[in-house]
Coordinates of C-alpha atoms and ligand atoms in Angstrom, one line a residue:
M1 CA 62.1 31.7 58.7
T2 CA 59.2 31.2 56.3
Y3 CA 56.1 29.6 57.6
Q4 CA 55.9 25.9 56.7
G5 CA 52.6 24.9 58.1
L6 CA 51.3 23.4 61.3
L7 CA 53.0 20.0 61.4
H8 CA 56.3 21.7 60.8
K9 CA 55.8 24.2 63.5
Y10 CA 54.0 22.1 66.1
G11 CA 54.5 18.5 65.1
H12 CA 56.7 17.9 68.2
L13 CA 53.7 18.7 70.4
L14 CA 51.2 16.5 68.5
D15 CA 50.7 12.8 69.2
L16 CA 51.2 11.5 65.6
P17 CA 52.7 8.2 64.5
T18 CA 56.2 8.2 63.0
H19 CA 55.0 7.1 59.6
T20 CA 53.2 10.5 59.2
R21 CA 54.2 12.2 55.9
P22 CA 53.3 15.9 56.0
V23 CA 50.7 17.2 53.6
S24 CA 50.3 20.9 54.1
L25 CA 48.7 24.0 52.5
L26 CA 50.4 26.2 55.1
E27 CA 47.3 26.2 57.2
G28 CA 47.1 27.8 60.7
N29 CA 48.9 30.9 61.8
T30 CA 45.5 32.7 61.6
P31 CA 45.1 36.3 63.0
L32 CA 43.8 37.1 66.4
I33 CA 41.9 40.3 65.6
P34 CA 41.1 42.9 68.3
A35 CA 37.3 43.6 68.2
E36 CA 37.1 46.9 70.1
S37 CA 33.9 48.1 68.5
L38 CA 32.1 44.9 69.2
S39 CA 33.4 44.8 72.7
R40 CA 31.9 48.4 73.2
Q41 CA 28.6 47.3 71.7
L42 CA 28.4 44.4 74.2
G43 CA 28.9 46.9 77.1
G44 CA 32.6 47.5 77.0
G45 CA 35.3 47.2 79.7
F46 CA 36.8 44.1 78.4
E47 CA 39.2 42.9 75.7
L48 CA 37.7 40.9 72.8
F49 CA 39.6 39.1 70.1
I50 CA 38.4 37.2 67.1
K51 CA 40.5 34.2 66.1
Y52 CA 39.6 34.3 62.4
E53 CA 39.8 30.7 61.4
G54 CA 38.0 31.4 58.1
L55 CA 41.4 32.5 56.8
N56 CA 42.7 29.0 56.6
P57 CA 43.4 27.6 53.1
T58 CA 39.9 26.2 52.4
G59 CA 38.1 28.8 54.5
S60 CA 37.6 27.0 57.8
F61 CA 39.4 25.6 60.9
K62 CA 39.0 22.1 59.5
D63 CA 42.4 22.5 57.7
R64 CA 44.2 22.3 61.1
G65 CA 42.9 18.8 61.7
M66 CA 43.0 17.7 58.1
T67 CA 46.7 18.3 57.6
A68 CA 47.3 15.9 60.5
A69 CA 44.7 13.3 59.5
V70 CA 45.6 13.2 55.8
S71 CA 49.4 13.2 56.6
E72 CA 48.9 10.2 58.8
A73 CA 46.7 8.4 56.2
L74 CA 49.2 9.0 53.4
G75 CA 52.1 7.8 55.6
R76 CA 50.2 4.6 56.4
G77 CA 49.6 3.9 52.7
A78 CA 45.9 4.8 52.6
K79 CA 44.5 5.4 49.1
T80 CA 41.1 6.8 49.9
V81 CA 39.7 9.1 52.6
I82 CA 36.1 9.5 53.5
C83 CA 34.0 11.8 55.7
A84 CA 30.5 12.8 56.5
S85 CA 30.1 16.6 56.5
T86 CA 27.9 19.6 56.8
G87 CA 30.3 21.0 54.2
N88 CA 33.5 22.4 55.7
T89 CA 35.1 19.1 56.5
A90 CA 34.2 17.9 53.0
A91 CA 36.0 20.8 51.3
S92 CA 39.0 20.4 53.6
A93 CA 39.3 16.7 53.2
A94 CA 39.0 17.0 49.5
A95 CA 41.7 19.6 49.3
Y96 CA 44.2 17.8 51.4
A97 CA 43.5 14.5 49.7
A98 CA 44.0 16.2 46.3
R99 CA 47.4 17.5 47.5
A100 CA 48.4 14.1 48.8
G101 CA 47.2 12.3 45.6
L102 CA 44.5 10.4 47.4
K103 CA 40.9 9.8 46.5
S104 CA 38.3 11.5 48.6
I105 CA 34.6 10.6 49.2
V106 CA 32.3 13.0 51.0
L107 CA 28.8 12.3 52.3
I108 CA 26.6 15.4 52.8
P109 CA 23.1 15.8 54.0
Q110 CA 20.9 16.5 51.0
G111 CA 20.1 20.1 50.3
K112 CA 21.6 21.4 53.6
V113 CA 25.1 22.3 52.5
A114 CA 26.1 25.9 51.8
A115 CA 27.1 26.7 48.2
G116 CA 30.7 27.6 48.8
K117 CA 31.4 24.4 50.6
L118 CA 29.8 22.1 48.0
A119 CA 31.7 24.0 45.3
G120 CA 34.9 23.5 47.1
A121 CA 34.5 19.8 47.5
V122 CA 33.7 19.5 43.8
A123 CA 36.6 21.7 42.7
Y124 CA 39.1 19.7 44.7
G125 CA 37.8 16.5 43.0
A126 CA 35.9 14.7 45.7
Q127 CA 33.3 12.1 44.9
V128 CA 30.3 13.9 46.5
I129 CA 27.4 11.8 47.7
Q130 CA 24.2 13.4 49.0
I131 CA 22.4 11.4 51.7
D132 CA 18.7 11.5 52.0
G133 CA 19.1 12.1 55.7
S134 CA 21.0 14.2 58.3
F135 CA 24.6 14.6 59.0
D136 CA 24.2 12.1 61.8
D137 CA 22.9 9.5 59.4
A138 CA 25.9 10.2 57.1
L139 CA 28.3 9.9 60.0
T140 CA 26.9 6.4 60.9
M141 CA 27.4 5.3 57.3
V142 CA 31.0 6.5 57.0
V143 CA 31.9 4.8 60.3
Q144 CA 30.4 1.5 59.1
I145 CA 32.1 1.6 55.7
S146 CA 35.5 2.5 57.0
D147 CA 35.2 -0.4 59.5
K148 CA 34.6 -2.8 56.6
H149 CA 36.8 -1.5 53.9
P150 CA 40.3 0.0 53.7
I151 CA 39.1 3.6 53.5
C152 CA 40.4 6.1 56.0
L153 CA 37.8 8.0 58.1
V154 CA 38.8 11.7 58.5
N155 CA 35.9 12.9 60.6
S156 CA 36.9 14.2 64.1
I157 CA 36.4 10.7 65.5
N158 CA 39.9 10.3 63.9
P159 CA 42.2 11.2 66.8
Y160 CA 44.7 12.9 64.5
R161 CA 42.1 15.5 63.6
I162 CA 42.0 16.5 67.3
E163 CA 45.8 16.6 67.5
G164 CA 45.9 19.0 64.6
Q165 CA 43.1 21.2 65.9
K166 CA 44.9 21.7 69.3
T167 CA 47.3 24.0 67.5
S168 CA 44.9 26.9 67.5
A169 CA 45.0 26.9 71.4
F170 CA 48.8 27.0 71.1
E171 CA 48.7 30.0 68.7
I172 CA 46.3 31.9 71.0
C173 CA 48.6 31.4 74.0
E174 CA 51.6 32.5 72.0
N175 CA 49.9 35.6 70.7
L176 CA 48.5 36.7 74.0
G177 CA 51.3 35.4 76.2
A178 CA 48.7 33.5 78.2
A179 CA 45.3 31.7 77.8
P180 CA 42.4 34.1 77.7
D181 CA 39.8 34.3 80.6
W182 CA 37.0 33.0 78.3
L183 CA 37.0 31.1 75.1
C184 CA 33.7 31.2 73.1
L185 CA 33.1 28.9 70.2
P186 CA 30.3 27.1 68.2
V187 CA 29.7 23.4 68.9
G188 CA 28.5 20.9 66.3
N189 CA 30.0 17.5 66.3
A190 CA 32.1 18.7 69.3
G191 CA 35.5 17.9 67.9
N192 CA 36.8 21.5 68.0
I193 CA 35.8 22.2 71.6
T194 CA 37.5 18.9 72.6
A195 CA 40.6 19.9 70.7
Y196 CA 40.8 23.4 72.2
W197 CA 40.5 22.1 75.7
A198 CA 43.2 19.5 75.1
G199 CA 45.4 22.1 73.6
F200 CA 45.1 24.6 76.4
K201 CA 45.7 21.9 79.0
Q202 CA 48.8 20.7 77.2
Y203 CA 50.2 24.2 76.7
D204 CA 49.5 25.1 80.3
G205 CA 51.5 22.0 81.3
I206 CA 54.5 23.2 79.3
K207 CA 54.4 26.9 79.7
A208 CA 52.0 27.6 82.6
T209 CA 49.8 29.8 80.4
G210 CA 46.7 29.1 82.5
L211 CA 43.4 27.8 81.3
P212 CA 40.3 29.6 79.8
R213 CA 36.7 29.1 80.8
V214 CA 35.0 27.6 77.8
L215 CA 31.6 28.8 76.5
G216 CA 30.4 26.4 73.9
V217 CA 27.4 27.5 71.8
Q218 CA 24.9 25.3 69.9
A219 CA 22.1 26.4 67.7
A220 CA 18.8 26.2 69.6
G221 CA 17.3 23.8 67.0
A222 CA 20.3 21.5 67.2
A223 CA 21.3 21.6 70.9
P224 CA 21.6 18.0 72.2
L225 CA 24.2 19.0 74.7
V226 CA 22.0 21.7 76.2
L227 CA 18.9 19.5 76.2
G228 CA 20.7 16.5 77.5
H229 CA 19.5 14.1 74.8
P230 CA 20.0 13.6 71.0
V231 CA 17.9 15.6 68.6
E232 CA 16.4 13.5 65.9
Q233 CA 15.7 16.2 63.5
P234 CA 18.1 19.1 64.0
E235 CA 17.2 22.3 62.3
T236 CA 19.1 25.6 62.1
V237 CA 20.1 28.3 59.6
A238 CA 23.7 27.6 60.8
T239 CA 23.9 24.4 58.7
A240 CA 27.5 23.8 59.7
I241 CA 26.3 22.9 63.2
R242 CA 23.0 21.2 62.2
I243 CA 23.9 18.1 64.2
G244 CA 21.7 16.1 66.6
K245 CA 24.1 13.4 67.9
P246 CA 27.6 14.9 68.4
A247 CA 30.3 12.2 68.2
R248 CA 32.4 13.9 70.9
G249 CA 29.5 15.2 73.0
E250 CA 30.8 13.6 76.3
Q251 CA 34.1 15.3 75.8
A252 CA 32.5 18.6 75.1
L253 CA 30.5 18.4 78.3
E254 CA 33.7 17.5 80.2
A255 CA 35.5 20.5 78.7
A256 CA 32.8 22.8 79.8
E257 CA 32.6 21.4 83.3
E258 CA 36.4 21.1 83.9
S259 CA 36.9 24.6 82.7
N260 CA 34.1 26.0 84.9
G261 CA 32.4 27.1 81.7
R262 CA 29.2 25.9 80.1
I263 CA 27.4 25.0 76.9
I264 CA 24.4 27.1 75.9
A265 CA 22.1 27.6 72.9
A266 CA 21.6 30.6 70.7
S267 CA 18.5 31.0 68.4
D268 CA 18.9 31.4 64.7
D269 CA 17.9 35.1 65.0
Q270 CA 20.6 35.7 67.6
I271 CA 23.2 34.0 65.4
L272 CA 22.2 35.9 62.3
D273 CA 22.1 39.2 64.2
M274 CA 25.6 38.6 65.5
Q275 CA 26.8 37.6 62.0
R276 CA 25.7 41.0 60.7
L277 CA 26.9 42.9 63.7
L278 CA 30.4 41.4 63.4
A279 CA 30.6 42.2 59.7
K280 CA 29.4 45.7 60.1
L281 CA 31.3 46.7 63.2
E282 CA 34.6 44.9 62.6
G283 CA 34.8 44.1 58.9
V284 CA 34.9 40.4 59.7
W285 CA 32.3 38.3 57.7
V286 CA 31.9 34.8 58.9
E287 CA 29.4 32.1 58.1
P288 CA 26.4 31.8 60.5
A289 CA 27.7 28.9 62.6
S290 CA 30.9 30.9 63.1
A291 CA 29.0 33.7 64.8
A292 CA 27.4 31.4 67.3
G293 CA 30.2 31.7 69.9
L294 CA 29.9 35.5 69.9
A295 CA 26.1 35.2 69.9
G296 CA 26.3 33.1 73.0
L297 CA 28.7 35.6 74.6
A298 CA 26.2 38.4 74.0
I299 CA 23.4 36.3 75.5
E300 CA 25.4 35.6 78.7
I301 CA 26.6 39.2 79.1
A302 CA 23.1 40.6 78.6
A303 CA 21.6 38.1 81.1
G304 CA 24.2 39.0 83.7
R305 CA 25.5 35.4 83.8
L306 CA 29.0 36.4 82.5
N307 CA 30.7 39.5 83.8
P308 CA 33.3 40.4 81.2
Q309 CA 34.7 43.4 83.1
G310 CA 38.5 43.5 82.9
K311 CA 38.5 40.1 81.2
R312 CA 40.2 39.0 78.0
I313 CA 37.9 37.0 75.8
V314 CA 38.7 35.1 72.6
A315 CA 35.9 34.1 70.2
I316 CA 36.6 31.5 67.6
C317 CA 35.2 32.4 64.2
T318 CA 35.4 29.0 62.5
G319 CA 34.6 29.6 58.9
H320 CA 34.5 32.4 56.3
G321 CA 31.3 34.2 55.3
M322 CA 32.0 33.5 51.6
K323 CA 31.2 29.9 52.2
D324 CA 27.5 30.7 52.6
P325 CA 26.7 33.8 50.5
D326 CA 23.0 32.9 50.1
I327 CA 22.2 33.7 53.7
I328 CA 23.2 37.3 53.1
T329 CA 21.9 37.8 49.6
R330 CA 18.5 36.0 49.9
D331 CA 16.9 38.9 51.9
M332 CA 18.7 41.8 50.5
A333 CA 17.2 44.5 48.3
K334 CA 18.6 44.4 44.8
P335 CA 21.4 47.0 44.4
Q336 CA 20.2 50.2 42.9
I337 CA 20.6 50.6 39.1
V338 CA 21.9 54.0 38.0
A339 CA 22.5 55.4 34.5
P340 CA 26.2 55.5 33.5
N341 CA 26.8 59.2 34.1
L342 CA 28.1 61.5 36.9
A343 CA 24.9 63.4 37.4
A344 CA 23.0 60.1 38.0
L345 CA 25.6 58.9 40.4
E346 CA 25.6 62.3 42.3
A347 CA 21.9 62.1 42.6
V348 CA 22.0 58.8 44.5
I349 CA 25.0 59.3 46.7
L350 CA 25.0 63.0 47.7
D351 CA 22.7 64.2 50.4
G352 CA 20.0 66.8 49.6
Ligands
F0G401 N1 31.8 26.0 62.7 C1 31.9 25.6 61.5 C2 32.0 26.6 60.4 C3 31.8 24.2 61.2 O1 31.9 23.8 59.9 C4 31.7 23.3 62.2 C5 31.6 21.9 62.0 C6 31.6 23.8 63.5 C7 31.7 25.1 63.8 C8 31.5 22.9 64.7 O2 32.7 22.2 65.0 O3 31.8 19.9 64.8 O4 34.0 20.3 65.8 O5 31.9 21.0 67.0 N2 31.5 21.4 60.8 C9 31.5 19.9 60.5 C10 31.6 19.7 59.0 C11 30.5 19.1 61.2 O6 31.2 18.7 58.5 O7 32.2 20.6 58.3 P1 32.6 20.8 65.7

């Protein structure tokens, strides 16, 4: 049967109201890519898979939650959706709202949103508003305005976002026949780690697939859950997770503790090194934040705190590299310029 999107496939496992009217871009069903070269590079002796969430319709995992949240909003009769965003949620909300015929408003931190994300939100017709502040300021504002006016909030505070995002855990269990031993993923506002943990627990309850240990990874300059207190001025090259007061921070800590896992921090250099390594070794180009889970895995293995031997590990790569091309191109040498003839080409590509 042809694939008809997440609500069609998993709606019966999601806690959504009966008024929900499916709005889908055939999101989900993303590949679980074996990463043998990267596994070897990290010492070998274990199975490593990349869940490539950048292959969702708008280029990030947000589409899983957005199909659920916008479908519920549409069914309820909402006319407008709103979110605060570091970029991916904005693009996703705008796309699903467009498809549903709803207006979308997105608040983004000024100057800190990657080009591909802002362009997406504009292309899908959102009203884009830059806030002279952080993501956390923008989130406070959208909570306030949606309390006061009939505008539907589609940040991951919205419970239907979490319901939709559980589906990735279901897919992993189906692909592997069981939960992996470890799940590594980036943590920003902490909706995704919350959703994975809920999804794995639910699927284990139905199919006895077991539970993974969860390694959540924040950027060192935006690591409130590692530090144990909010970060007033979060700073990181991984702008997607530049968040100092995660809305679902408590639940993220619970997921780490209940799963016998942990939340750690990776530096910007470690994140960018992993982004390059993953692209070069596996042909998988992700945005910086999306490499954080793997960067954290590398840190833990190198420090001897995580023994991967004989284990099966899944890393969630949350967004596509094309979202944030500037990170790669800003430091690169300009491609060589060659005269338009064979001899000139031979001179630059043949040895000796
Ligand atoms: N990776 C990417 C690419 C993201 O865009 C985000 C969050 C995360 C990881 C972290 O997920 O917030 O559920 O812990 N981006 C949000 C946004 C904040 O506005 O697009 P989280």
